[in-house]
PDB file of C-alpha atoms in Angstrom:
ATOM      1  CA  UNK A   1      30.541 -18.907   1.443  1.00  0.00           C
ATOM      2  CA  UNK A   2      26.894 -20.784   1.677  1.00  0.00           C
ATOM      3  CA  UNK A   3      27.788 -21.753   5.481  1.00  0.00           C
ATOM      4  CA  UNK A   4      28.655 -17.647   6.032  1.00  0.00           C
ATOM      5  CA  UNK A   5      25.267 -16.665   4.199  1.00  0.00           C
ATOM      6  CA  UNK A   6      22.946 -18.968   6.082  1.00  0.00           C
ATOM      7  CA  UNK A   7      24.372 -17.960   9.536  1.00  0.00           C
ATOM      8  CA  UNK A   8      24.061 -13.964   8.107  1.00  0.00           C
ATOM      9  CA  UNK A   9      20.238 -14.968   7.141  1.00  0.00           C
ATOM     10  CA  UNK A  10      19.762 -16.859  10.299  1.00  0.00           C
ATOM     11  CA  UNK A  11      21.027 -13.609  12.041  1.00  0.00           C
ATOM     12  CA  UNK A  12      18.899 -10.927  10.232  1.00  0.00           C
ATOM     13  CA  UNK A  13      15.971 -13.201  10.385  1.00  0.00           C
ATOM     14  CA  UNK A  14      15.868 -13.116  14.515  1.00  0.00           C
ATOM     15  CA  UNK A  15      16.586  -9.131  14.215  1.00  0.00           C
ATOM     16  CA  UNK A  16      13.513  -8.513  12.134  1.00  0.00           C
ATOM     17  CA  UNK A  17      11.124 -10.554  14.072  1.00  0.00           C
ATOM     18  CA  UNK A  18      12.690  -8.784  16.957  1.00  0.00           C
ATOM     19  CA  UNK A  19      11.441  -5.212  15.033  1.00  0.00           C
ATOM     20  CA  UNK A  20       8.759  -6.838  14.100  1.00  0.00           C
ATOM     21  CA  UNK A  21       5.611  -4.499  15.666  1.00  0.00           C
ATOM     22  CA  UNK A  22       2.888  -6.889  14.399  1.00  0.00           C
ATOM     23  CA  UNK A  23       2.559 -10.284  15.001  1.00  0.00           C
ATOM     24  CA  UNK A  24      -0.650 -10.605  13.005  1.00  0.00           C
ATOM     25  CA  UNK A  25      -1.767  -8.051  10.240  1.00  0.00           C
ATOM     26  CA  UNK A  26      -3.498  -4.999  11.893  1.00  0.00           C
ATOM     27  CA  UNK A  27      -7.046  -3.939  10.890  1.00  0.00           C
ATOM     28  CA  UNK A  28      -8.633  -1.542   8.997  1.00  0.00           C
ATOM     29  CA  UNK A  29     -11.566   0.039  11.103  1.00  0.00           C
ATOM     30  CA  UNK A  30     -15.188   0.693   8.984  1.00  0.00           C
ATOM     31  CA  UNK A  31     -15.671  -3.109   8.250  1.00  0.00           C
ATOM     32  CA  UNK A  32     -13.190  -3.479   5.951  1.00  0.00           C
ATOM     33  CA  UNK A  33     -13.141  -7.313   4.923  1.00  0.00           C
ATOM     34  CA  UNK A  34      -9.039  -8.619   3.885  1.00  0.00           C
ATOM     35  CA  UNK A  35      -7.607 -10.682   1.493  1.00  0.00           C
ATOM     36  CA  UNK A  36      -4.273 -11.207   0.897  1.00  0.00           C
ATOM     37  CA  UNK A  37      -2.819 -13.132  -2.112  1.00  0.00           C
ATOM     38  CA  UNK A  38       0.880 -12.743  -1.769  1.00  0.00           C
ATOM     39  CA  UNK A  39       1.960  -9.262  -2.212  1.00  0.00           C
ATOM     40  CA  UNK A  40      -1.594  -8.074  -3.546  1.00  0.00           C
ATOM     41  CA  UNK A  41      -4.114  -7.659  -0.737  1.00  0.00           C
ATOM     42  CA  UNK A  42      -7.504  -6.150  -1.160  1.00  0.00           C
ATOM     43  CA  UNK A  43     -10.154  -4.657   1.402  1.00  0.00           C
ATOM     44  CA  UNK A  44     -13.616  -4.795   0.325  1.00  0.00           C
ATOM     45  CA  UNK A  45     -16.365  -3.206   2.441  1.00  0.00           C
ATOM     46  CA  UNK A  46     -20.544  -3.400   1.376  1.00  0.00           C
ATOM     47  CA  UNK A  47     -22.816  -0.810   1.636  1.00  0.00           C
ATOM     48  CA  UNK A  48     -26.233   0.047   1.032  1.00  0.00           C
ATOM     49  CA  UNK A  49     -26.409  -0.868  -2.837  1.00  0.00           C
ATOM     50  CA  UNK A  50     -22.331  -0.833  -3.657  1.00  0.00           C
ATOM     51  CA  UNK A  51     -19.112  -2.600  -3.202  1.00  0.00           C
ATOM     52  CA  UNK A  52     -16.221  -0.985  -2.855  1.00  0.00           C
ATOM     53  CA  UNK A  53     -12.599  -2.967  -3.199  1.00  0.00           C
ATOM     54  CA  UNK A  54      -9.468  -1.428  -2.737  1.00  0.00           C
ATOM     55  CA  UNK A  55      -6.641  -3.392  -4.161  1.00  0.00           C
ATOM     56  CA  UNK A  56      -2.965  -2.562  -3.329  1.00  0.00           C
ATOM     57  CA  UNK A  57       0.774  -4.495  -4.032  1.00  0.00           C
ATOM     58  CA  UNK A  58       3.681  -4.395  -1.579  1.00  0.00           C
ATOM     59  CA  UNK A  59       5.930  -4.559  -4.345  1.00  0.00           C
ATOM     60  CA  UNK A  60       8.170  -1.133  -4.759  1.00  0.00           C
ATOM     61  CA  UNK A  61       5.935   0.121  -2.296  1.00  0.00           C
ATOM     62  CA  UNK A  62       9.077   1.447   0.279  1.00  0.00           C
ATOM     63  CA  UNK A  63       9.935   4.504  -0.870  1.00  0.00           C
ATOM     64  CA  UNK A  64      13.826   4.580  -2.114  1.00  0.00           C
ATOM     65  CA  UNK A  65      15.226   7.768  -0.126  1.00  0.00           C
ATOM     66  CA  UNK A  66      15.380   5.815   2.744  1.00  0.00           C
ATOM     67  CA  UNK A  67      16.861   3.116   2.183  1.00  0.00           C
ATOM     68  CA  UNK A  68      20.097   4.904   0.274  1.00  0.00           C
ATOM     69  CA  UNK A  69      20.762   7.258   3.403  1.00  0.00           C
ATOM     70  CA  UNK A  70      20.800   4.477   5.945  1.00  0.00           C
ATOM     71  CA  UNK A  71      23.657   2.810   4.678  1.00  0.00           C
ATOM     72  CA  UNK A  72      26.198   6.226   4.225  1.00  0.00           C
ATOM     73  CA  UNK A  73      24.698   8.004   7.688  1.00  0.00           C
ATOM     74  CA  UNK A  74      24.185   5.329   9.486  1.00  0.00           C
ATOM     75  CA  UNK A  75      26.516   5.188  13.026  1.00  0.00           C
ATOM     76  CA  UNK A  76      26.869   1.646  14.498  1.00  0.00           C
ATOM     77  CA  UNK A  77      24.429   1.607  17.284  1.00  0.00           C
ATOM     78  CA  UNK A  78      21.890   3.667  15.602  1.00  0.00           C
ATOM     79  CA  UNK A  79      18.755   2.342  15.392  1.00  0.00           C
ATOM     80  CA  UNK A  80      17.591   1.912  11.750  1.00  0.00           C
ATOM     81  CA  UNK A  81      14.896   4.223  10.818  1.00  0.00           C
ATOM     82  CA  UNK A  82      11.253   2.606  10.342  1.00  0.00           C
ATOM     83  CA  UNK A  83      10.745   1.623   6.476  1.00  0.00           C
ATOM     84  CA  UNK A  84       7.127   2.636   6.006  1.00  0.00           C
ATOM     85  CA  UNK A  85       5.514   1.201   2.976  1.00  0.00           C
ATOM     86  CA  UNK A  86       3.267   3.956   1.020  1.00  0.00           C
ATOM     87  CA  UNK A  87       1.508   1.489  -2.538  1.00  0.00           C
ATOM     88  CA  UNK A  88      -0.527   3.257  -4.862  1.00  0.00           C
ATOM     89  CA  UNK A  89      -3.892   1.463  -4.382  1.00  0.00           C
ATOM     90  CA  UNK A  90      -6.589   1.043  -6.785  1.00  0.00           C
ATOM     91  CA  UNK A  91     -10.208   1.963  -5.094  1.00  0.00           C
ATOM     92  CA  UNK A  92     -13.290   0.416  -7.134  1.00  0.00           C
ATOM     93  CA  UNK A  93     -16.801   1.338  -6.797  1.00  0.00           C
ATOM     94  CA  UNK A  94     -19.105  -1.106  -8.060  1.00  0.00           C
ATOM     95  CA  UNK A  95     -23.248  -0.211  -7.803  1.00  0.00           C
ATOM     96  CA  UNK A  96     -25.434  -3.302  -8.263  1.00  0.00           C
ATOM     97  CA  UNK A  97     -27.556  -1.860 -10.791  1.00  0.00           C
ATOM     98  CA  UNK A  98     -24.920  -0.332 -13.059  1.00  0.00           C
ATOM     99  CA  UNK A  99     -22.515  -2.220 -15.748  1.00  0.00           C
ATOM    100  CA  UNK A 100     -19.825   0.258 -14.767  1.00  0.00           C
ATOM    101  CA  UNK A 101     -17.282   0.156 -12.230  1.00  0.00           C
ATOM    102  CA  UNK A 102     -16.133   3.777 -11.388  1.00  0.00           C
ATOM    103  CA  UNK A 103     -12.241   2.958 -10.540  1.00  0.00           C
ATOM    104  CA  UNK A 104      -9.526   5.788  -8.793  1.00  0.00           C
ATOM    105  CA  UNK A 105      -6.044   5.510  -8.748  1.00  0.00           C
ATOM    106  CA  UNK A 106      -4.874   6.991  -5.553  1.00  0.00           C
ATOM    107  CA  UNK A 107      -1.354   7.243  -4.331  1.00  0.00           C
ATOM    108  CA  UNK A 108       0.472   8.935  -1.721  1.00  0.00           C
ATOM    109  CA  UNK A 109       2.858  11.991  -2.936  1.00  0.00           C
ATOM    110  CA  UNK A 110       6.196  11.121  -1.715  1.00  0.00           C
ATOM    111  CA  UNK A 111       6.861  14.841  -0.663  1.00  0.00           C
ATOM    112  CA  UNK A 112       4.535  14.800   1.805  1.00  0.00           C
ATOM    113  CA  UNK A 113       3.980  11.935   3.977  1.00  0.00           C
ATOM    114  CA  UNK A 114       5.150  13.111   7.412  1.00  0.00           C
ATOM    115  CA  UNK A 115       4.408  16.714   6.864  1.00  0.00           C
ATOM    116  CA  UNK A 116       2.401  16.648  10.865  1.00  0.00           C
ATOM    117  CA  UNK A 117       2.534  20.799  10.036  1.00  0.00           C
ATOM    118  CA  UNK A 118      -0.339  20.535   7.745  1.00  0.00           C
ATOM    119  CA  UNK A 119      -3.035  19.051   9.173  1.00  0.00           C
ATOM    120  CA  UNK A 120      -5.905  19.999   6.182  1.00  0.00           C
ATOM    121  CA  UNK A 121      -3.915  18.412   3.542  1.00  0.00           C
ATOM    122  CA  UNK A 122      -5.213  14.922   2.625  1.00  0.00           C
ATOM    123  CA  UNK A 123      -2.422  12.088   2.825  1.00  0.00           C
ATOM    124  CA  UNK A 124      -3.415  10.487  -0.056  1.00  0.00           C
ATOM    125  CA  UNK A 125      -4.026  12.024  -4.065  1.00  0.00           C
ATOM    126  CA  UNK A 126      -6.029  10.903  -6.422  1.00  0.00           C
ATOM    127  CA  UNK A 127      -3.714  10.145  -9.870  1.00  0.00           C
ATOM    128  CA  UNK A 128      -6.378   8.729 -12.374  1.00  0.00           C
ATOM    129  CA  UNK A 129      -9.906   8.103 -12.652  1.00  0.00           C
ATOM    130  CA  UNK A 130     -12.218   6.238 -14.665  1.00  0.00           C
ATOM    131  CA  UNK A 131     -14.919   3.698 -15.871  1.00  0.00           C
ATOM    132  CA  UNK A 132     -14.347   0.347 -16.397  1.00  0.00           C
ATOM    133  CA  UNK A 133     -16.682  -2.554 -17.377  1.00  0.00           C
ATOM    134  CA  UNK A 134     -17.863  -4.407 -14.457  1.00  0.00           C
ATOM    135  CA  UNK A 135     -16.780  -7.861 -13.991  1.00  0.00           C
ATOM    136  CA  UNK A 136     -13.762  -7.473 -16.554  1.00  0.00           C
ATOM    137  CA  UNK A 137     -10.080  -7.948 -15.116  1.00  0.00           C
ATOM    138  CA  UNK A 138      -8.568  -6.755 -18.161  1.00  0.00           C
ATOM    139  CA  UNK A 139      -8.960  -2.835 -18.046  1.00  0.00           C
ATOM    140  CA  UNK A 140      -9.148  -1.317 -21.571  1.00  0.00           C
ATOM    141  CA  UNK A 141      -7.079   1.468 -23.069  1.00  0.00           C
ATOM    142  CA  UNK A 142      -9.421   2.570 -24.801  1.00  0.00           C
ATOM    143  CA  UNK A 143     -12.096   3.996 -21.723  1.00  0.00           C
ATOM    144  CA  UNK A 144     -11.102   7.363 -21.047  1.00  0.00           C
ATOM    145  CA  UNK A 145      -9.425   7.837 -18.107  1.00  0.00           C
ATOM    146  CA  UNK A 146      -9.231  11.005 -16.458  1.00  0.00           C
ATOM    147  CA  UNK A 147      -5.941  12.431 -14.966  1.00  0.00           C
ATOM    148  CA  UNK A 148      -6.285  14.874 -12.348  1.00  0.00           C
ATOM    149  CA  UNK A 149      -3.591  16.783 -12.905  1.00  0.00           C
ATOM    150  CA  UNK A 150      -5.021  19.581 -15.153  1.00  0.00           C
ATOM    151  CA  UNK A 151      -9.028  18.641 -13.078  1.00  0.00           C
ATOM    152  CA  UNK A 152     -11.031  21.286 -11.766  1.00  0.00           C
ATOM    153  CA  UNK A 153     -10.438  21.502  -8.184  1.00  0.00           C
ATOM    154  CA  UNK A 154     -13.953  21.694  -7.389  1.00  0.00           C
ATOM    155  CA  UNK A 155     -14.750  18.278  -9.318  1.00  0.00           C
ATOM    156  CA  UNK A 156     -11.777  16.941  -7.752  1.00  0.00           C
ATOM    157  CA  UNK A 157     -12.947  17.746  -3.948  1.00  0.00           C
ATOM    158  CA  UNK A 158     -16.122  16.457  -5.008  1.00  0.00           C
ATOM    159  CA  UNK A 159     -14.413  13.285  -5.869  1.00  0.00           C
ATOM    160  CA  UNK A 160     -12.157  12.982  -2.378  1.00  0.00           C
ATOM    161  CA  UNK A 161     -16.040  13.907  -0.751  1.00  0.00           C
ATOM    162  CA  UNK A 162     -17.079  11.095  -2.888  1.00  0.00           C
ATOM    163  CA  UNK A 163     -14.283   8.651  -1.824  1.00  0.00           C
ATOM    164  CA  UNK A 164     -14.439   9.719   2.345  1.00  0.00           C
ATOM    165  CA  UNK A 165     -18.061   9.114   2.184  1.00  0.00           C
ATOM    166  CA  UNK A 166     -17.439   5.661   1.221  1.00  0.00           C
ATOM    167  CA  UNK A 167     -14.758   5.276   3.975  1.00  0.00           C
ATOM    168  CA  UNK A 168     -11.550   5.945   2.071  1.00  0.00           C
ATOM    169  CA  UNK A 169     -10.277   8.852   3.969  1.00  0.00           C
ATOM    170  CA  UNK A 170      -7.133  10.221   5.623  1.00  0.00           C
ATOM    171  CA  UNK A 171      -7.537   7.863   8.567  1.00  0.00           C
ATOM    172  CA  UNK A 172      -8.336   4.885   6.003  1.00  0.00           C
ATOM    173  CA  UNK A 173      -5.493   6.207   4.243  1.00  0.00           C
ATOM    174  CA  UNK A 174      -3.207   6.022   7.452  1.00  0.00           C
ATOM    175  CA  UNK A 175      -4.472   2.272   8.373  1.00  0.00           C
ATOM    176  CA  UNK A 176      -3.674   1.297   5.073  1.00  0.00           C
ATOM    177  CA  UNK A 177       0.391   2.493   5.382  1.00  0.00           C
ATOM    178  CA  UNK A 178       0.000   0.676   8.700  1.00  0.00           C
ATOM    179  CA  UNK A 179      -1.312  -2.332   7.492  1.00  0.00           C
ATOM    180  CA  UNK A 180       0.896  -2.304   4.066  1.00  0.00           C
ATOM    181  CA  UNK A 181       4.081  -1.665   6.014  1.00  0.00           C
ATOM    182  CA  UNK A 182       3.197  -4.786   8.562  1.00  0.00           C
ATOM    183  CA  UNK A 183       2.562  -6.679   5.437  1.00  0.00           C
ATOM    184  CA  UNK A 184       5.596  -5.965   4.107  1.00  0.00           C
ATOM    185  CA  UNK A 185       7.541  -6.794   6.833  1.00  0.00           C
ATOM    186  CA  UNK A 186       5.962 -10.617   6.900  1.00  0.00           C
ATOM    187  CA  UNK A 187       6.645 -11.084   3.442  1.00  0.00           C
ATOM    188  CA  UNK A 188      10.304  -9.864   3.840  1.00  0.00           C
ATOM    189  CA  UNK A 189      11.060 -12.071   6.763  1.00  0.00           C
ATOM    190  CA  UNK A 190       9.384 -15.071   4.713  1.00  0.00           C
ATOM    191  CA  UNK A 191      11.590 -14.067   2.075  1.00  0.00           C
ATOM    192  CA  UNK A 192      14.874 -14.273   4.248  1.00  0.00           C
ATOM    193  CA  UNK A 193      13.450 -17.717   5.313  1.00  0.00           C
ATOM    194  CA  UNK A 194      12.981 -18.816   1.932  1.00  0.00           C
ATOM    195  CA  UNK A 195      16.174 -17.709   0.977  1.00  0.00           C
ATOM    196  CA  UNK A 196      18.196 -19.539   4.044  1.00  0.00           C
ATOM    197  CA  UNK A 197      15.917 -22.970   3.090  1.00  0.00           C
ATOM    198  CA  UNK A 198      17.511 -21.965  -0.493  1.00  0.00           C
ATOM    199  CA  UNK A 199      21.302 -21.702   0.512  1.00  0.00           C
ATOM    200  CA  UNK A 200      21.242 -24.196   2.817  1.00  0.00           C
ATOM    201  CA  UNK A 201      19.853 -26.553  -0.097  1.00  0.00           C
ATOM    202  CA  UNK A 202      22.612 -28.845  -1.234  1.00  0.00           C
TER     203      UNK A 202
END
């Protein structure tokens, strides 16, 4: 059964690099600087007086309709649809002379990604806002944290205004499914690799 599995891995793991569209990660225009620390990347870009870091996982990030119709509707010699990889992602604004860090919780609505009709509507929503203490990982409960659900809409287009002035707009938004889905990819081929060293392990 091991023998079977390894040849299967083997297989799938020349298909995918096949797909594969990126050979290394793409970039994010505006400066963005990445890291990448398994799944969790970040992009941080300086300006005048602020940092801004916006921290996304691969994890869960696929959305699950697609992958449950591709296995009923799919014919033989179809060729698989693209998985595109949408992750919430975490945007921090830090301002050197403030404790604060002022930190949005953006993620794309799954209803809407590939609407091309609507070309005013932004891409990406903003779920949660609020202030954290600078410097702290640990995020506490107790801050207030803002959900936008019931906001003003005028505060809240101040807010995307605030965000797109800083560079995280709809075409930062796009770069960021490219780069997240290319991402993905890697880490899913190392993962069939890891799993075929596994197997083969006696």
């Amino acid at each position: 059964g091991d023998k079977a599995f390894a040849q299967f891995l083997t297989d799938e793991i020349k298909e995918e690099k096949k797909i594969q569209k990126h050979k290394s990660l793409p970039k994010v225009s505006g400066g963005w600087e990445l890291e990448v620390h398994g799944t969790e990347a970040q992009l941080v870009r300086k300006i005048a007086g602020e940092k801004i870091t916006v921290t996304f996982n691969i994890n869960n990030s696929i959305p699950p309709s697609a992958e449950e119709e591709t296995q009923e509707e799919q014919k033989p010699d179809e060729q698989e649809p693209e998985l595109t990889s949408t992750p919430n992602f975490v945007v921090e604004v830090v301002k050197d002379d403030t404790k604060q860090t002022l930190v949005l919780d953006c993620h794309y609505p799954e209803d809407e990604v590939g609407d091309e009709g609507e070309e005013e509507s932004d891409i990406f929503t903003i779920r949660e806002v609020s202030f954290q203490p600078t410097g702290e990982s640990d995020w506490k409960d107790t801050n207030y944290t803002l959900n936008t659900d019931s906001l003003d809409w005028a505060l809240y287009d101040h807010l995307m205004d605030f965000l797109a002035d800083r560079g995280v707009d709809n075409t930062f938004a796009d770069e960021l499914i490219e780069l997240s889905t290319a991402l993905e990819h890697q880490e899913y081929i190392k993962f069939l690799e890891d799993l075929k060293s596994f197997v083969k392990c006696q």
